[in-house]
mmCIF file of C-alpha atoms in Angstrom:
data_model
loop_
_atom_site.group_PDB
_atom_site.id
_atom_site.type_symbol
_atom_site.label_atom_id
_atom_site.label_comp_id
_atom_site.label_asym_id
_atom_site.label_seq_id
_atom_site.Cartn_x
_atom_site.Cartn_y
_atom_site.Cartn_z
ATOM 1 C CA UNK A 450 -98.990 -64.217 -53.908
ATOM 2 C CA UNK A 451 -96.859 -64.051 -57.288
ATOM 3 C CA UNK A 452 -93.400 -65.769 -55.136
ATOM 4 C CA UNK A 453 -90.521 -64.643 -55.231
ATOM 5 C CA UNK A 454 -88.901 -62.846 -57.924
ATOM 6 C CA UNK A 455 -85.691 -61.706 -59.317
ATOM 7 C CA UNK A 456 -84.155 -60.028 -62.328
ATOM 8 C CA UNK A 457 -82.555 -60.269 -64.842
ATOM 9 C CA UNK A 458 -82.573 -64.222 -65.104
ATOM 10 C CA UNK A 459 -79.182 -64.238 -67.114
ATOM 11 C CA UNK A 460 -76.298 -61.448 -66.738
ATOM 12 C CA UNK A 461 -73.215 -62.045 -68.732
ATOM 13 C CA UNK A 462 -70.847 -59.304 -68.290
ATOM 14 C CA UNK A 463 -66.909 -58.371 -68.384
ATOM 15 C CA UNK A 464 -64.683 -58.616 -65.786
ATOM 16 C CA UNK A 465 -64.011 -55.480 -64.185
ATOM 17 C CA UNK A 466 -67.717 -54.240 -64.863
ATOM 18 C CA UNK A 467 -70.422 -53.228 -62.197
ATOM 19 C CA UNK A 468 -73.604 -55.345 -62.291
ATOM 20 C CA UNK A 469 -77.114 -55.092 -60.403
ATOM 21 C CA UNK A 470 -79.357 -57.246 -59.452
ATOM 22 C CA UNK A 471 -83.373 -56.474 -58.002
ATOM 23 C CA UNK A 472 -84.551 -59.373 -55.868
ATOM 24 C CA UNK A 473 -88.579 -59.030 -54.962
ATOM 25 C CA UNK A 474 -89.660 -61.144 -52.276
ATOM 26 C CA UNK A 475 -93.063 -62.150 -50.894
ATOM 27 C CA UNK A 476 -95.221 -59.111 -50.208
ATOM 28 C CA UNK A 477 -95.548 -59.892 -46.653
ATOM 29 C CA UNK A 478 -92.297 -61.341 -45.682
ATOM 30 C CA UNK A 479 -90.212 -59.164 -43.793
ATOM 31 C CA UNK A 480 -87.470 -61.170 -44.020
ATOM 32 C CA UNK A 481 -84.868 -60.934 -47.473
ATOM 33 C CA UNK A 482 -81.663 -63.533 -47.518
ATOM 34 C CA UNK A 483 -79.540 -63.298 -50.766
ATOM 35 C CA UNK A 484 -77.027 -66.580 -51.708
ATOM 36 C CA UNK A 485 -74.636 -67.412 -53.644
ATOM 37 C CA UNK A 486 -74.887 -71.013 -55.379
ATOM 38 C CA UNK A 487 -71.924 -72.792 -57.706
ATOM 39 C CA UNK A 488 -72.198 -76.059 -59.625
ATOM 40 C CA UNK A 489 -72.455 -78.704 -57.430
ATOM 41 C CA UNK A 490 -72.211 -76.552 -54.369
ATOM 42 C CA UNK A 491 -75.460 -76.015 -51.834
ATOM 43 C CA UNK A 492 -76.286 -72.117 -51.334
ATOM 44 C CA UNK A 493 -74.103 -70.351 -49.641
ATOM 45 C CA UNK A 494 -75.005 -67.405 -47.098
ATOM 46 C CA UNK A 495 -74.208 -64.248 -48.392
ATOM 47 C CA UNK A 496 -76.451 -61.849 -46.673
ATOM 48 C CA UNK A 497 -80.199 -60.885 -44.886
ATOM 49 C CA UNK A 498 -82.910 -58.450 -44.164
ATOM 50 C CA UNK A 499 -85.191 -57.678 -41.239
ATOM 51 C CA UNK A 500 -87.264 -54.703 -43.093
ATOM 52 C CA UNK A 501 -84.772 -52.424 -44.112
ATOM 53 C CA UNK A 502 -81.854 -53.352 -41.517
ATOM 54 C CA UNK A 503 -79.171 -55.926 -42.674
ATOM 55 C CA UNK A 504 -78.372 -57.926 -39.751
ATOM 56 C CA UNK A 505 -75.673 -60.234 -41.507
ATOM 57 C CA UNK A 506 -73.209 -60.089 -43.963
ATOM 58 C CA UNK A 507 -71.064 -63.042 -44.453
ATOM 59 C CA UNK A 508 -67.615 -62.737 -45.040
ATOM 60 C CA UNK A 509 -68.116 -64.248 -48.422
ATOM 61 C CA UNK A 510 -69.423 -60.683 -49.069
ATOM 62 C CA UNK A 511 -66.081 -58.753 -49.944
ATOM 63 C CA UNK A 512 -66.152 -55.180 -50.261
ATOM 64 C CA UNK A 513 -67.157 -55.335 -53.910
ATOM 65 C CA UNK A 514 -70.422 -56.842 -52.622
ATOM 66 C CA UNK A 515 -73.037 -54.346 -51.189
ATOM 67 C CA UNK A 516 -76.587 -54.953 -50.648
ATOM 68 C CA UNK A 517 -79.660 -53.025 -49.703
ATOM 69 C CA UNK A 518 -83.164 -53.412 -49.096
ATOM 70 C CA UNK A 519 -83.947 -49.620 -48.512
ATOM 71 C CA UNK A 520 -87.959 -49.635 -48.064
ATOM 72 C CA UNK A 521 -88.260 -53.126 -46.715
ATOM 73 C CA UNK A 522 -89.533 -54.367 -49.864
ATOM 74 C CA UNK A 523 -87.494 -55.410 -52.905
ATOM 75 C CA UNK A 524 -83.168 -55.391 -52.664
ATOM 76 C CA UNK A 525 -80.698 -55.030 -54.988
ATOM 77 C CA UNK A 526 -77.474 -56.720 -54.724
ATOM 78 C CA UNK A 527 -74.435 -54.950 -56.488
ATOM 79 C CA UNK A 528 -71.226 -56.659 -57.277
ATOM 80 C CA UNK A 529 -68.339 -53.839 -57.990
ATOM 81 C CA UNK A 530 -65.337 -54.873 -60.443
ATOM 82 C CA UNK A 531 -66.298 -58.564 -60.895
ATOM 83 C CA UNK A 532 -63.899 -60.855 -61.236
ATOM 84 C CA UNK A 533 -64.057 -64.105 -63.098
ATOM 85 C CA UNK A 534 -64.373 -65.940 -59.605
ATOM 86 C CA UNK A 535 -67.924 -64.074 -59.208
ATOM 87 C CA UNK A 536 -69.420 -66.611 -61.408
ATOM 88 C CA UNK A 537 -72.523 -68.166 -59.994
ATOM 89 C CA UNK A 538 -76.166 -68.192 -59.723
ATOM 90 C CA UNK A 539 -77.285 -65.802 -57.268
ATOM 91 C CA UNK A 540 -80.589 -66.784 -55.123
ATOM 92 C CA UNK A 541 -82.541 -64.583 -53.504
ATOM 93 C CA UNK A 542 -85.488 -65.922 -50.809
ATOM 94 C CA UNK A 543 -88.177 -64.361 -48.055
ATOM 95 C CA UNK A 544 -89.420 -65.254 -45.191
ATOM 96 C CA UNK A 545 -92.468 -64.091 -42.609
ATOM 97 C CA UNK A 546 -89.585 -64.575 -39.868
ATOM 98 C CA UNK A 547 -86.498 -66.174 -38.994
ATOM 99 C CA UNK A 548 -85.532 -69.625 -37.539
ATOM 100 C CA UNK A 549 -88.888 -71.694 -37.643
ATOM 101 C CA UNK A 550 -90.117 -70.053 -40.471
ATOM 102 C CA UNK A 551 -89.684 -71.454 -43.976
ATOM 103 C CA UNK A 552 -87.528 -69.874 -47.006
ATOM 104 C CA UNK A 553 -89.431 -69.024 -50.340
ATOM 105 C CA UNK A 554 -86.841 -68.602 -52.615
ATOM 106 C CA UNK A 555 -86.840 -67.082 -56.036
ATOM 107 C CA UNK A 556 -85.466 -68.520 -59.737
ATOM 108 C CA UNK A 557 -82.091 -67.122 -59.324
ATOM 109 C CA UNK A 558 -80.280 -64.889 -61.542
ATOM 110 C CA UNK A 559 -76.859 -66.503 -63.263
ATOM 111 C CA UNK A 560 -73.973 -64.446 -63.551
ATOM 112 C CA UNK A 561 -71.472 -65.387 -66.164
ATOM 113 C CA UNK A 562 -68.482 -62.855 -66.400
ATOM 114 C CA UNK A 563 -65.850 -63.298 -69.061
ATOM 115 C CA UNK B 582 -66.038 -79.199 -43.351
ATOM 116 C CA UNK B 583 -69.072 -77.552 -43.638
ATOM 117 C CA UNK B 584 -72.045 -77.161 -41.204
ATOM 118 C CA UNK B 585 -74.209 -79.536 -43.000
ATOM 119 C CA UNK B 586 -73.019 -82.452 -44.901
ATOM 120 C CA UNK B 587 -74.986 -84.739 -46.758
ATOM 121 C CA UNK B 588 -74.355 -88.307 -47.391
ATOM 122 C CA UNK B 589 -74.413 -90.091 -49.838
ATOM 123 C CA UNK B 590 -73.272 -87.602 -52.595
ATOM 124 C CA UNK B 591 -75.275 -89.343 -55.303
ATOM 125 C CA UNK B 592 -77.840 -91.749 -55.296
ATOM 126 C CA UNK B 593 -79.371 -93.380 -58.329
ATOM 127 C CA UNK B 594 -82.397 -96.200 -57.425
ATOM 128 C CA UNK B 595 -84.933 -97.488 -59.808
ATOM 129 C CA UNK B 596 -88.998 -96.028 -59.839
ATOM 130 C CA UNK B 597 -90.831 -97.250 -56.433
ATOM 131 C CA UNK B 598 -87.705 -97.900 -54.181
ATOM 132 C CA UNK B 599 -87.352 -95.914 -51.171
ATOM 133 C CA UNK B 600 -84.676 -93.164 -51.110
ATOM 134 C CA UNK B 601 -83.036 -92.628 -47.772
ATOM 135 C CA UNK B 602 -80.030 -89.439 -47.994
ATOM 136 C CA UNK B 603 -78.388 -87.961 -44.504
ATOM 137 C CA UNK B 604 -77.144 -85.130 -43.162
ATOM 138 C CA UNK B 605 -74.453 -84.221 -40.530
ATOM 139 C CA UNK B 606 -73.861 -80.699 -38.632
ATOM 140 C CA UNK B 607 -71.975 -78.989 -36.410
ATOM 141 C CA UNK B 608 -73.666 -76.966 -33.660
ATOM 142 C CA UNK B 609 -77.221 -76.658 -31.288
ATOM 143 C CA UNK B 610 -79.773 -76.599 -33.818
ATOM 144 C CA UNK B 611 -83.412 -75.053 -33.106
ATOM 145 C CA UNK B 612 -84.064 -76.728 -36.249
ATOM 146 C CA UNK B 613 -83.085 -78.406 -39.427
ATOM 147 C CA UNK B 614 -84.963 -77.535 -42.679
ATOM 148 C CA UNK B 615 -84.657 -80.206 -45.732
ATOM 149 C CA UNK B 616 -84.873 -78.851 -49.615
ATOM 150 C CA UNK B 617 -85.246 -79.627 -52.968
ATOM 151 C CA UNK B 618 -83.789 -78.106 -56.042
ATOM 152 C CA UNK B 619 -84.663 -79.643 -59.670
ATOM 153 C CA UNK B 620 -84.084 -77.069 -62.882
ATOM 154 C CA UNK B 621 -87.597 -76.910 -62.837
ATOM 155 C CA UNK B 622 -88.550 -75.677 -59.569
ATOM 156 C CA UNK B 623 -86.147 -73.852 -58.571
ATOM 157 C CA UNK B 624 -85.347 -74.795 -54.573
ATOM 158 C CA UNK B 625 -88.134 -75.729 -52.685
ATOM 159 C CA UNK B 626 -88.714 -75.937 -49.214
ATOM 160 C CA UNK B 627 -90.182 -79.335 -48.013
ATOM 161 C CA UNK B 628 -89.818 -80.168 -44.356
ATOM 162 C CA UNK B 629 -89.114 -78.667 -40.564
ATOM 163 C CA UNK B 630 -88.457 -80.671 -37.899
ATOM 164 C CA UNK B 631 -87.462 -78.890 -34.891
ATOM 165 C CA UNK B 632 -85.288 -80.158 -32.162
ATOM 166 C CA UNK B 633 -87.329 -81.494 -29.452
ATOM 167 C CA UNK B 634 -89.225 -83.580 -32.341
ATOM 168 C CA UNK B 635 -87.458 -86.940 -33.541
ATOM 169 C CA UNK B 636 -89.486 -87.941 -36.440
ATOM 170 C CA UNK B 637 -91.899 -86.460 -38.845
ATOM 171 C CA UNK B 638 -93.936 -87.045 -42.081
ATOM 172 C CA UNK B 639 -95.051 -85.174 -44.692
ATOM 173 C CA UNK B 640 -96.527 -87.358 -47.681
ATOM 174 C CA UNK B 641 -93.981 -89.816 -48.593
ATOM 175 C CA UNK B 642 -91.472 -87.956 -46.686
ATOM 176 C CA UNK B 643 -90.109 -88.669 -43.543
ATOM 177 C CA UNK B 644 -87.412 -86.809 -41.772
ATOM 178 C CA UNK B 645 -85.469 -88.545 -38.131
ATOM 179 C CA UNK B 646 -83.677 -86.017 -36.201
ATOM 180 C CA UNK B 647 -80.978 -87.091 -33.749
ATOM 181 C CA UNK B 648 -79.809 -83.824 -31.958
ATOM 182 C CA UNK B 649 -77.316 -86.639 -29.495
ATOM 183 C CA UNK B 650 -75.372 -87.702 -33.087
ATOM 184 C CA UNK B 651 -76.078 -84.312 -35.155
ATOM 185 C CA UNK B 652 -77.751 -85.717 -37.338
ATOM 186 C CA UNK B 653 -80.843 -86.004 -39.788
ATOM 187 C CA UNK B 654 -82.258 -88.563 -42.421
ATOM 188 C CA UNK B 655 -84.788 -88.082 -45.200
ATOM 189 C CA UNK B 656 -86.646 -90.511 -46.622
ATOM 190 C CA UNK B 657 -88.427 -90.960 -49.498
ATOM 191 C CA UNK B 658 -90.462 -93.751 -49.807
ATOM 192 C CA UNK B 659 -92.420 -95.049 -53.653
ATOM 193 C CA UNK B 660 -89.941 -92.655 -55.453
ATOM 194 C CA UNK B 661 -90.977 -91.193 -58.626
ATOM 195 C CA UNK B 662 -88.718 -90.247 -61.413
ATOM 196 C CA UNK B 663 -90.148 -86.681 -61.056
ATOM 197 C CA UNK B 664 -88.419 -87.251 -57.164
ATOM 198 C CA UNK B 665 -85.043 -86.431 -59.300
ATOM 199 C CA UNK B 666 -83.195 -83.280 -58.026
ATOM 200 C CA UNK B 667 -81.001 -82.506 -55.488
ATOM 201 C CA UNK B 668 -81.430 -82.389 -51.844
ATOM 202 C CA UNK B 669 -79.942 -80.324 -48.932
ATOM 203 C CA UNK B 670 -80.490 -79.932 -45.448
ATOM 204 C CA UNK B 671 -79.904 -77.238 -43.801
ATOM 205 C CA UNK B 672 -79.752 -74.943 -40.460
ATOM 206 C CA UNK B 673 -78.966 -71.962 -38.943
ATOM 207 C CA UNK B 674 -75.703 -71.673 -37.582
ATOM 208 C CA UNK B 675 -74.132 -70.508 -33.980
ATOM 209 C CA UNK B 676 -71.840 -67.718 -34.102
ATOM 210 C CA UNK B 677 -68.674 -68.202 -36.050
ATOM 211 C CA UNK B 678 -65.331 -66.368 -35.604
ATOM 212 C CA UNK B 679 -66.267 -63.875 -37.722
ATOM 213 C CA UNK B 680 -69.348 -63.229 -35.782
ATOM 214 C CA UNK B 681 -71.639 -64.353 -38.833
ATOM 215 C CA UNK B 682 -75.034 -65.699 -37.782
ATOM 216 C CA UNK B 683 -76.262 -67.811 -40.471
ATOM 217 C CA UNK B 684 -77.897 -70.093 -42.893
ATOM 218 C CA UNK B 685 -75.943 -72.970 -43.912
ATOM 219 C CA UNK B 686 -77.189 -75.649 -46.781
ATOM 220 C CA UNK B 687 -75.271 -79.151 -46.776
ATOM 221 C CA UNK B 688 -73.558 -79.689 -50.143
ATOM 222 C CA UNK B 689 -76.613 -81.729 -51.158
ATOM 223 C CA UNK B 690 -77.054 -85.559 -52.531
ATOM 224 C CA UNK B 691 -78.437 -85.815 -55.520
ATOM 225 C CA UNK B 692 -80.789 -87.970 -56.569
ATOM 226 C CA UNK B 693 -81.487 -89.885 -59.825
ATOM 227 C CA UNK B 694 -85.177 -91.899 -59.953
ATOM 228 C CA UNK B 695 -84.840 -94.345 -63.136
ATOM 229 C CA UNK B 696 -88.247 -95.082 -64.742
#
């Protein structure tokens, strides 16, 4: 059991450009969750995973936000035109299920976009 | 304001006093989950307590859960200065108006252990 993982740690990028980022959770966790942290700020819900299905997608997730998960295993989460406002650390955690079962939760990686 | 609220903000206490922080939320909880998150670690997951339980330990944790007032403590007794970080609570939500099920983290307090 390596944990969670995510990459790249750092992305700085320009507004306006695409970026990607690979989340890899717990081999046996069949359950993904992807926030979105600020300075200061607690996580905030973004998205998650049962296998391959996405059963929520907060509204915080605008249309320049897709994710995917499409074997079960890792997910990428894809941020289209990013604006300056898309600034953040973005956390990515697993789970063996939902509700009573603890989050693991990976280093993050920190979008800057200028 | 938010789902889960944590109070005080900040807290700064010298090495070996006990740390108490709280957190407030909105709707029927199965449970509440309490973290940690230190630039070291990362966030960290350190304590369940579901809702028919009122109190439970874990090391020098202890976590009260009062599902009449909607609310939760944490408590951290003999703190260390390696205790520093912030903490959150958190919970899964009911449905909101946009039809979102999901996982809400408090705004955190964060904590400052002076050697």
């Amino acid at each position: 059991d390596t944990g969670v993982s995510q990459d790249p740690r750092h992305k700085i990028t320009k507004r306006g450009q695409n970026v990607t980022f690979r989340c890899d959770p717990i081999s046996e966790h069949n359950r993904l969750y992807w926030y979105r942290q600020t300075l200061g700020q607690g996580p905030e819900f973004l998205t998650y995973f049962q296998n391959e299905a996405q059963l929520e997608k907060s509204r915080l997730l605008s249309d320049r936000f897709s994710a995917e998960r499409p074997k079960g295993s890792f997910s990428t989460l894809e941020i289209q035109r990013t604006e300056q406002g898309d600034s953040a650390m973005y956390l990515c955690a697993s789970s063996l299920g939902v509700q009573i079962y603890e989050q693991y939760f990976g280093p993050g990686t920190r979008l800057t976009v200028t | 304001s938010q789902q889960g609220e944590e109070d005080p903000q900040a807290l700064s206490i010298q090495e070996g006093e006990n740390a108490t922080m709280n957190c407030s939320y909105k709707t029927s909880i199965n449970n509440l989950q309490w973290y940690r998150q230190n630039s070291g670690r990362g966030l960290v997951h350190l304590i369940l307590i579901r809702s028919n339980e009122r109190e439970k330990h874990s090391g020098r944790l202890r976590v009260t859960l009062d599902t009449s007032k909607k609310s939760s403590s944490l408590l951290i007794t003999a703190s260390r200065a390696a205790d520093t970080a912030s903490y959150f609570c958190a919970t899964w939500s009911g449905v909101d108006t946009s039809g979102t099920y999901k996982y809400i983290f408090g705004t955190g307090t964060r904590l400052k252990v002076l050697a």
